[in-house]
C-alpha positions as a printed NumPy array, in Angstrom:
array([[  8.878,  -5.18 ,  17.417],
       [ 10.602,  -7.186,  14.537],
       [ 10.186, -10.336,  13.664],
       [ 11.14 , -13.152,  10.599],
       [  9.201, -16.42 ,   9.683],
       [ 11.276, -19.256,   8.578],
       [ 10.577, -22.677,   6.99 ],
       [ 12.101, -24.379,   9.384],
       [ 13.98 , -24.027,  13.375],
       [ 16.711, -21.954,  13.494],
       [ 19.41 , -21.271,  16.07 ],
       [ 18.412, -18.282,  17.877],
       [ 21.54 , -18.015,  20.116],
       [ 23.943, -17.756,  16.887],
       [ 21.542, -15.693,  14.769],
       [ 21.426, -12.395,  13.944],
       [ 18.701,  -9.473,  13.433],
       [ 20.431,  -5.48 ,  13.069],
       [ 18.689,  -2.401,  11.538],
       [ 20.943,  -0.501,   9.085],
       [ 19.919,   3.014,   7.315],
       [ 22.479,   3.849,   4.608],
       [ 24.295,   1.469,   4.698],
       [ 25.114,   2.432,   8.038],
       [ 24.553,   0.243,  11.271],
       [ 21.851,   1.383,  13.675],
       [ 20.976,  -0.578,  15.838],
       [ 21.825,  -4.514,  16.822],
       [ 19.061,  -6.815,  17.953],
       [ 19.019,  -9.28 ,  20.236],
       [ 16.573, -12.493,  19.423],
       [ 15.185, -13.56 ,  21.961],
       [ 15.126, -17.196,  23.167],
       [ 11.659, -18.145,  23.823],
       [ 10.31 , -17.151,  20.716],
       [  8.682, -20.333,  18.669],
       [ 12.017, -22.242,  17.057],
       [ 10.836, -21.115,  13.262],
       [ 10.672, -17.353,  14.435],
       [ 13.264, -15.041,  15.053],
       [ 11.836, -11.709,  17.472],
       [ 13.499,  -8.95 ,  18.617],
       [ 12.437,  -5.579,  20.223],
       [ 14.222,  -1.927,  18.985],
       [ 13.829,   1.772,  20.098],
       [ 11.25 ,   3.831,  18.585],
       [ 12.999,   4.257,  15.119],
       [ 13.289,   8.747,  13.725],
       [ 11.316,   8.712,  10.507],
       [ 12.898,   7.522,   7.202],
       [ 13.851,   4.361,   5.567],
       [ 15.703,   1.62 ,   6.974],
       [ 16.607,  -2.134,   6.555],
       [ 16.302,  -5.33 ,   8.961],
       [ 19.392,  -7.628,   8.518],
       [ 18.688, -11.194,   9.103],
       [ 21.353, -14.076,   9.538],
       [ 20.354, -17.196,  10.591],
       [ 22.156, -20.709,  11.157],
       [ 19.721, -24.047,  11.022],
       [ 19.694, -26.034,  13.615],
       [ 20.319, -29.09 ,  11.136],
       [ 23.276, -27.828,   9.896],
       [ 26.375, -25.2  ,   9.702],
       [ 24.756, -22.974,   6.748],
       [ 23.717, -19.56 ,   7.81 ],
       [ 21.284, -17.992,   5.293],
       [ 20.949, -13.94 ,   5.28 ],
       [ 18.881, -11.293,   3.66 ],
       [ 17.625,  -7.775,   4.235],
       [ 13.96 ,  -6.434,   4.695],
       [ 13.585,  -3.048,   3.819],
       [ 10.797,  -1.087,   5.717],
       [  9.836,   2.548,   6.416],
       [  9.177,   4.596,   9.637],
       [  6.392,   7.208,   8.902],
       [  6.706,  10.59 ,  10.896]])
């Protein structure tokens, strides 16, 4: 389970979450809807050991700005 804390309500239909390892795209997340309107959630597959990175993009429900950043995490064998 993934998830990101924002400031303030996003737009979960138009944001993004994907985990990358390399560089390299591994797996797209889908946020789901009912999730509180500051919190983006998503579940993935069990992830192989070794070090990845969650890929946030978010639009604002105020405006037309979508903010992004990266999370890096590791998966312990």
């Amino acid at each position: 389970e993934f998830f990101v804390r924002f400031d303030r309500p996003v737009d979960h239909i138009r944001s993004q979450l994907s985990i990358t390892r390399d560089g390299t795209l591994v797996e797209r997340l889908t946020p789901r809807l009912e999730s509180a309107p500051e919190v983006l959630f998503a579940r993935a597959p069990t992830l192989p050991p070794g070090d990845y990175s969650l890929h946030w993009a978010v639009k604002t429900k105020t405006g037309t700005n979508v903010v992004e950043g990266d999370i890096p995490f590791t998966v312990k064998p």
